[in-house]
Amino acid sequence: MSESTIAVVLGAGTMGHGIAQVLAVGGYEVRLCDLDAERVDAALVKVRANLEGGVKRGKLEADQLEPILLRLTASSDSNAALEGATLLIEAIPENLELKKRVLADATAQNPGLALIGTNTSSLPVTEIAQATSTPERVVGLHFFNPVHISKLLEIVTGERTSEETLALALEVAERIGKTPIVVRDAPGFASSRLGLVLGLEAIRMLETGVASAEDIDRALELGYRHPMGPLKTTDYVGLDVRLAIAEHLHAEIGEGFRPPLLLRRLVRAGKLGRKSGEGFYRWDESGKCLGPA
Ligand code: NAD
């Protein structure tokens, strides 16, 4: 893919704004789209704040900031955005039928897309790909939250993903400075499956009064040198997102992934973690943790 590659990111939520940011930093011309115009505006504000933070921490030169922002545009018109694009990454909600429909529409609208990435955390890449006219160009590009900081990119190859597509995906990873792992399409891939085991068990431990949220997290942070405990990680990911993944893995793999009642109760109450201000912890509007809920 050349210098002038146009990349479209669909979905400007928790993940989409970060994916758009790292692509713009990597030199792509990025068009970020969301159905919700408020999300579009909020995403641009977040990207600017992240980049300014990068300048303060010495990760980015101050004079790089404006050129990066100029490479990033955002709108709620995905049809216009897709015109002339060769790279597409979707970061819309974790819903199989929705992802299938949106990618089928996008590939019909622009058959010239060379690489179609889905940021699904757990859904079958092969099935998403089958909904499009070019399944060989579809690959899982599973980013981690927060995207601009996490080093990992999990590349998930579907049954029909071509060697060329995998090569393009590896090229994208290199250009945006992520370390790729290549995983075959299997429920939860490598990362979500392992992350869920810890996350769900931690919630069950909290539910049955084994320890406080903070102490459960400290067990892994201090005992096993995890940078963040499983409950705080769940707050970062979003409790609704984790619940959706757990339901899928429960159906595909079995009992070990049954979602705990506490997780369902919190999601029903709108306690979705960092993005809603409360989950297992409380969070202020800037995303700073205020302590256990
Ligand atoms: P989110 O709810 O924060 O954002 C999704 C956005 O997609 C919303 O702003 C919504 O308005 C928009 N959207 C819905 N339909 C759309 C459409 N047709 N076109 C354009 N925009 C549309 O969700 P998220 O947490 O960013 O998750 C997105 C995807 O990334 C999911 O598949 C999720 O499993 C995956 N993921 C999430 C995390 C995480 O930590 N949150 C980590 C890795 C992967």
Coordinates of C-alpha atoms and ligand atoms in Angstrom, one line a residue:
M1 CA 0.0 0.0 0.0
S2 CA 1.4 3.3 -1.0
E3 CA 2.0 6.6 0.9
S4 CA -1.3 7.9 -0.3
T5 CA -3.5 5.0 0.8
I6 CA -6.9 6.2 1.9
A7 CA -8.1 4.3 5.0
V8 CA -11.7 4.3 6.2
V9 CA -12.5 3.5 9.9
L10 CA -16.2 2.7 10.6
G11 CA -17.3 3.4 14.1
A12 CA -15.8 6.3 16.1
G13 CA -16.2 4.9 19.6
T14 CA -13.8 3.5 22.2
M15 CA -11.7 1.7 19.5
G16 CA -12.5 3.5 16.3
H17 CA -11.0 6.9 17.3
G18 CA -7.8 5.2 18.4
I19 CA -7.5 3.2 15.3
A20 CA -8.0 6.3 13.2
Q21 CA -5.4 8.0 15.3
V22 CA -2.7 5.4 14.8
L23 CA -3.4 5.2 11.1
A24 CA -3.0 8.9 10.8
V25 CA 0.2 8.9 12.8
G26 CA 1.4 6.1 10.4
G27 CA 0.9 8.4 7.4
Y28 CA -2.4 7.1 6.1
E29 CA -5.1 9.5 4.9
V30 CA -7.9 8.6 7.3
R31 CA -11.6 9.0 7.1
L32 CA -13.4 8.2 10.3
C33 CA -17.1 7.6 10.2
D34 CA -19.9 7.0 12.7
L35 CA -23.7 7.0 12.3
D36 CA -23.8 9.2 15.4
A37 CA -22.5 12.7 14.6
E38 CA -21.9 13.4 18.3
R39 CA -19.5 10.5 18.4
V40 CA -17.7 11.9 15.4
D41 CA -17.1 15.2 17.1
A42 CA -16.1 13.6 20.4
A43 CA -13.6 11.3 18.6
L44 CA -11.8 14.2 17.1
V45 CA -11.5 15.9 20.4
K46 CA -10.1 12.7 22.0
V47 CA -7.6 12.2 19.2
R48 CA -6.3 15.7 19.6
A49 CA -6.0 15.2 23.4
N50 CA -4.2 11.9 23.0
L51 CA -1.7 13.5 20.6
E52 CA -1.1 16.4 22.9
G53 CA -0.5 13.9 25.6
G54 CA 2.0 12.2 23.3
V55 CA 3.8 15.5 22.8
K56 CA 3.9 16.2 26.6
R57 CA 5.4 12.7 27.2
G58 CA 8.0 13.2 24.4
K59 CA 6.5 10.5 22.2
L60 CA 5.7 12.9 19.4
E61 CA 7.4 16.1 18.2
A62 CA 5.1 19.2 18.6
D63 CA 5.4 20.1 14.9
Q64 CA 4.1 16.6 13.9
L65 CA 0.7 17.2 15.6
E66 CA -1.0 19.4 13.0
P67 CA 0.1 17.4 9.9
I68 CA -1.3 14.3 11.6
L69 CA -4.6 16.0 12.4
L70 CA -4.8 17.2 8.8
R71 CA -4.6 13.6 7.6
L72 CA -7.7 12.7 9.7
T73 CA -11.2 13.7 8.7
A74 CA -14.4 12.5 10.3
S75 CA -18.0 12.5 9.2
S76 CA -21.2 10.5 9.4
D77 CA -21.3 9.8 5.6
S78 CA -19.7 6.4 5.1
N79 CA -20.7 6.3 1.4
A80 CA -18.6 9.4 0.6
A81 CA -15.8 8.2 2.8
L82 CA -15.5 4.9 1.0
E83 CA -14.9 6.5 -2.4
G84 CA -11.3 5.8 -3.5
A85 CA -10.4 4.0 -0.3
T86 CA -8.3 0.9 -0.4
L87 CA -8.1 0.1 3.3
L88 CA -11.2 -0.4 5.6
I89 CA -11.3 -1.2 9.2
E90 CA -14.6 -1.6 11.0
A91 CA -14.9 -0.9 14.8
I92 CA -18.7 -0.9 15.1
P93 CA -20.5 -2.8 17.9
E94 CA -19.8 -6.5 18.5
N95 CA -22.9 -7.8 16.7
L96 CA -22.4 -10.4 14.0
E97 CA -25.4 -9.6 11.8
L98 CA -24.5 -5.8 12.0
K99 CA -20.9 -6.4 11.0
K100 CA -21.9 -8.7 8.2
R101 CA -24.4 -6.2 6.8
V102 CA -22.2 -3.2 7.1
L103 CA -19.2 -4.9 5.5
A104 CA -21.4 -6.4 2.7
D105 CA -22.6 -2.9 2.0
A106 CA -19.1 -1.4 2.1
T107 CA -17.7 -3.9 -0.3
A108 CA -20.6 -3.5 -2.7
Q109 CA -20.1 0.3 -2.5
N110 CA -16.3 0.0 -3.1
P111 CA -15.2 -3.2 -4.7
G112 CA -11.6 -1.8 -4.9
L113 CA -11.0 -2.2 -1.2
A114 CA -7.7 -4.2 -1.0
L115 CA -7.9 -4.9 2.8
I116 CA -11.0 -5.2 4.9
G117 CA -10.2 -5.4 8.6
T118 CA -12.7 -6.3 11.3
N119 CA -11.8 -5.3 14.9
T120 CA -14.1 -7.9 16.3
S121 CA -12.9 -9.2 19.7
S122 CA -14.5 -12.6 19.3
L123 CA -16.8 -13.1 16.3
P124 CA -16.0 -15.5 13.5
V125 CA -13.9 -13.7 10.9
T126 CA -14.7 -16.4 8.3
E127 CA -18.5 -15.8 8.7
I128 CA -18.1 -12.0 8.5
A129 CA -15.9 -12.4 5.4
Q130 CA -18.5 -14.7 3.7
A131 CA -21.0 -11.8 3.8
T132 CA -18.8 -9.7 1.5
S133 CA -18.1 -10.1 -2.2
T134 CA -14.3 -10.4 -1.5
P135 CA -13.9 -12.8 1.5
E136 CA -10.2 -13.4 0.6
R137 CA -9.5 -9.7 1.4
V138 CA -11.1 -9.8 4.9
V139 CA -8.9 -10.3 8.0
G140 CA -9.3 -9.8 11.7
L141 CA -7.4 -6.7 12.8
H142 CA -7.9 -6.9 16.6
F143 CA -6.6 -3.8 18.3
F144 CA -6.3 -3.3 22.0
N145 CA -7.5 -0.5 24.2
P146 CA -6.2 2.1 24.4
V147 CA -5.2 1.7 20.8
H148 CA -2.5 4.4 20.7
I149 CA -0.7 2.9 23.7
S150 CA -1.2 -0.9 23.3
K151 CA 1.6 -2.5 21.3
L152 CA -0.3 -5.6 20.2
L153 CA -2.2 -6.2 16.9
E154 CA -3.8 -9.6 16.8
I155 CA -4.2 -10.5 13.1
V156 CA -6.9 -13.2 12.6
T157 CA -6.9 -15.2 9.4
G158 CA -10.2 -16.6 8.3
E159 CA -10.6 -19.8 6.2
R160 CA -10.5 -17.8 3.0
T161 CA -8.1 -15.0 3.9
S162 CA -5.4 -14.9 1.2
E163 CA -1.7 -14.8 1.6
E164 CA -1.7 -11.3 0.0
T165 CA -4.2 -10.0 2.5
L166 CA -2.1 -11.3 5.4
A167 CA 0.9 -9.7 3.9
L168 CA -1.0 -6.4 3.6
A169 CA -2.1 -6.7 7.2
L170 CA 1.4 -7.3 8.4
E171 CA 2.5 -4.2 6.4
V172 CA -0.2 -2.1 8.1
A173 CA 1.0 -3.4 11.5
E174 CA 4.6 -2.4 10.7
R175 CA 3.6 1.0 9.4
I176 CA 1.6 1.9 12.6
G177 CA 4.3 0.5 14.9
K178 CA 2.3 -2.4 16.3
T179 CA 3.7 -5.9 17.1
P180 CA 1.5 -8.4 15.3
I181 CA 0.6 -12.0 16.3
V182 CA -1.0 -14.2 13.7
V183 CA -3.9 -16.4 15.0
R184 CA -6.2 -18.7 13.2
D185 CA -9.9 -17.9 13.3
A186 CA -11.1 -19.7 16.5
P187 CA -13.6 -18.5 19.2
G188 CA -12.1 -15.6 21.1
F189 CA -8.8 -16.0 19.1
A190 CA -5.8 -16.0 21.5
S191 CA -6.2 -12.8 23.4
S192 CA -10.0 -12.5 24.2
R193 CA -10.2 -16.2 25.2
L194 CA -7.4 -15.8 27.7
G195 CA -8.5 -12.3 28.9
L196 CA -12.0 -13.6 29.5
V197 CA -10.9 -16.5 31.6
L198 CA -9.3 -14.1 34.0
G199 CA -12.0 -11.4 33.7
L200 CA -14.9 -13.7 34.4
E201 CA -13.3 -15.5 37.2
A202 CA -12.4 -12.2 38.9
I203 CA -16.1 -11.1 38.6
R204 CA -17.2 -14.4 40.1
M205 CA -14.7 -13.9 43.0
L206 CA -16.0 -10.4 43.6
E207 CA -19.6 -11.8 43.5
T208 CA -18.9 -14.4 46.1
G209 CA -17.0 -12.1 48.4
V210 CA -13.6 -13.6 48.0
A211 CA -11.9 -10.2 48.1
S212 CA -12.5 -6.5 47.1
A213 CA -12.2 -5.4 43.5
E214 CA -9.0 -3.6 44.3
D215 CA -7.4 -6.6 46.1
I216 CA -8.4 -9.0 43.3
D217 CA -6.7 -6.6 40.8
R218 CA -3.7 -6.2 43.0
A219 CA -3.3 -10.0 43.1
L220 CA -2.4 -10.0 39.5
E221 CA -0.8 -6.6 39.3
L222 CA 1.7 -7.2 42.1
G223 CA 1.8 -11.0 42.2
Y224 CA 2.2 -11.6 38.5
R225 CA 3.3 -8.2 37.2
H226 CA 0.2 -7.7 35.1
P227 CA 0.1 -3.9 34.2
M228 CA -3.6 -3.8 35.1
G229 CA -5.9 -6.2 37.0
P230 CA -8.8 -8.1 35.4
L231 CA -11.6 -5.9 36.9
K232 CA -10.0 -2.6 35.9
T233 CA -9.3 -4.1 32.5
T234 CA -13.0 -5.0 32.2
D235 CA -13.9 -1.4 33.0
Y236 CA -11.6 -0.2 30.3
V237 CA -12.9 -2.7 27.7
G238 CA -16.6 -1.9 28.6
L239 CA -18.8 -4.3 30.6
D240 CA -21.3 -4.6 27.7
V241 CA -18.5 -5.5 25.3
R242 CA -17.1 -8.2 27.7
L243 CA -20.7 -9.6 28.3
A244 CA -21.2 -9.9 24.5
I245 CA -17.9 -11.8 24.1
A246 CA -18.7 -14.0 27.1
E247 CA -22.1 -15.0 25.7
H248 CA -20.4 -15.9 22.4
L249 CA -17.6 -17.9 24.0
H250 CA -20.2 -19.6 26.3
A251 CA -22.1 -20.7 23.3
E252 CA -19.0 -21.8 21.3
I253 CA -16.7 -23.2 23.9
G254 CA -18.8 -24.0 26.9
E255 CA -19.6 -23.6 30.6
G256 CA -16.3 -22.0 31.7
F257 CA -17.4 -18.8 29.9
R258 CA -20.9 -18.5 31.3
P259 CA -21.4 -14.8 32.1
P260 CA -21.6 -14.2 35.9
L261 CA -24.9 -12.7 37.1
L262 CA -23.1 -9.7 38.5
L263 CA -21.8 -8.8 35.1
R264 CA -25.4 -8.9 33.7
R265 CA -26.7 -6.9 36.5
L266 CA -24.2 -4.1 36.1
V267 CA -24.7 -4.0 32.3
R268 CA -28.5 -3.8 32.8
A269 CA -28.0 -0.8 35.2
G270 CA -25.9 1.0 32.6
K271 CA -22.7 0.5 34.6
L272 CA -20.5 -0.1 31.6
G273 CA -17.1 0.8 33.0
R274 CA -14.9 3.8 32.2
K275 CA -17.0 5.0 29.3
S276 CA -20.2 5.4 31.4
G277 CA -18.4 6.6 34.6
E278 CA -18.9 3.5 36.7
G279 CA -18.3 -0.2 36.5
F280 CA -16.2 -2.0 39.1
Y281 CA -14.5 1.4 39.7
R282 CA -15.7 5.0 39.4
W283 CA -14.3 7.2 36.7
D284 CA -14.3 10.9 36.1
E285 CA -15.1 12.5 32.7
S286 CA -11.5 12.7 31.7
G287 CA -11.2 8.9 32.2
K288 CA -9.3 9.1 35.5
C289 CA -10.1 6.4 38.1
L290 CA -11.7 7.7 41.3
G291 CA -11.5 4.4 43.2
P292 CA -13.7 1.3 43.7
A293 CA -17.5 1.6 43.0
Ligands
NAD1 P1 -18.3 1.5 20.9 O1 -19.7 1.2 21.3 O2 -17.5 2.4 21.8 O3 -18.3 2.2 19.4 C1 -19.0 1.6 18.4 C2 -19.4 2.8 17.5 O4 -19.9 2.3 16.2 C3 -20.5 3.7 18.1 O5 -20.1 5.0 18.2 C4 -21.7 3.5 17.1 O6 -22.4 4.8 16.9 C5 -20.9 3.2 15.8 N1 -21.7 2.5 14.8 C6 -22.7 1.6 14.9 N2 -23.1 1.2 13.7 C7 -22.4 1.9 12.7 C8 -22.3 1.9 11.3 N3 -23.2 1.2 10.6 N4 -21.4 2.7 10.7 C9 -20.6 3.5 11.4 N5 -20.6 3.5 12.8 C10 -21.5 2.7 13.4 O7 -17.6 0.1 20.7 P2 -16.1 -0.3 20.9 O8 -15.8 -0.6 22.3 O9 -15.2 0.7 20.2 O10 -16.0 -1.7 20.1 C11 -16.1 -1.7 18.7 C12 -15.6 -3.1 18.2 O11 -14.2 -3.2 18.7 C13 -16.3 -4.2 18.8 O12 -16.4 -5.2 17.8 C14 -15.5 -4.7 20.0 O13 -15.7 -6.0 20.3 C15 -14.1 -4.4 19.4 N6 -13.1 -4.2 20.5 C16 -13.4 -3.5 21.6 C17 -12.4 -3.3 22.5 C18 -12.6 -2.5 23.8 O14 -11.7 -2.5 24.6 N7 -13.7 -1.7 23.9 C19 -11.1 -3.9 22.4 C20 -10.9 -4.7 21.2 C21 -11.9 -4.8 20.2

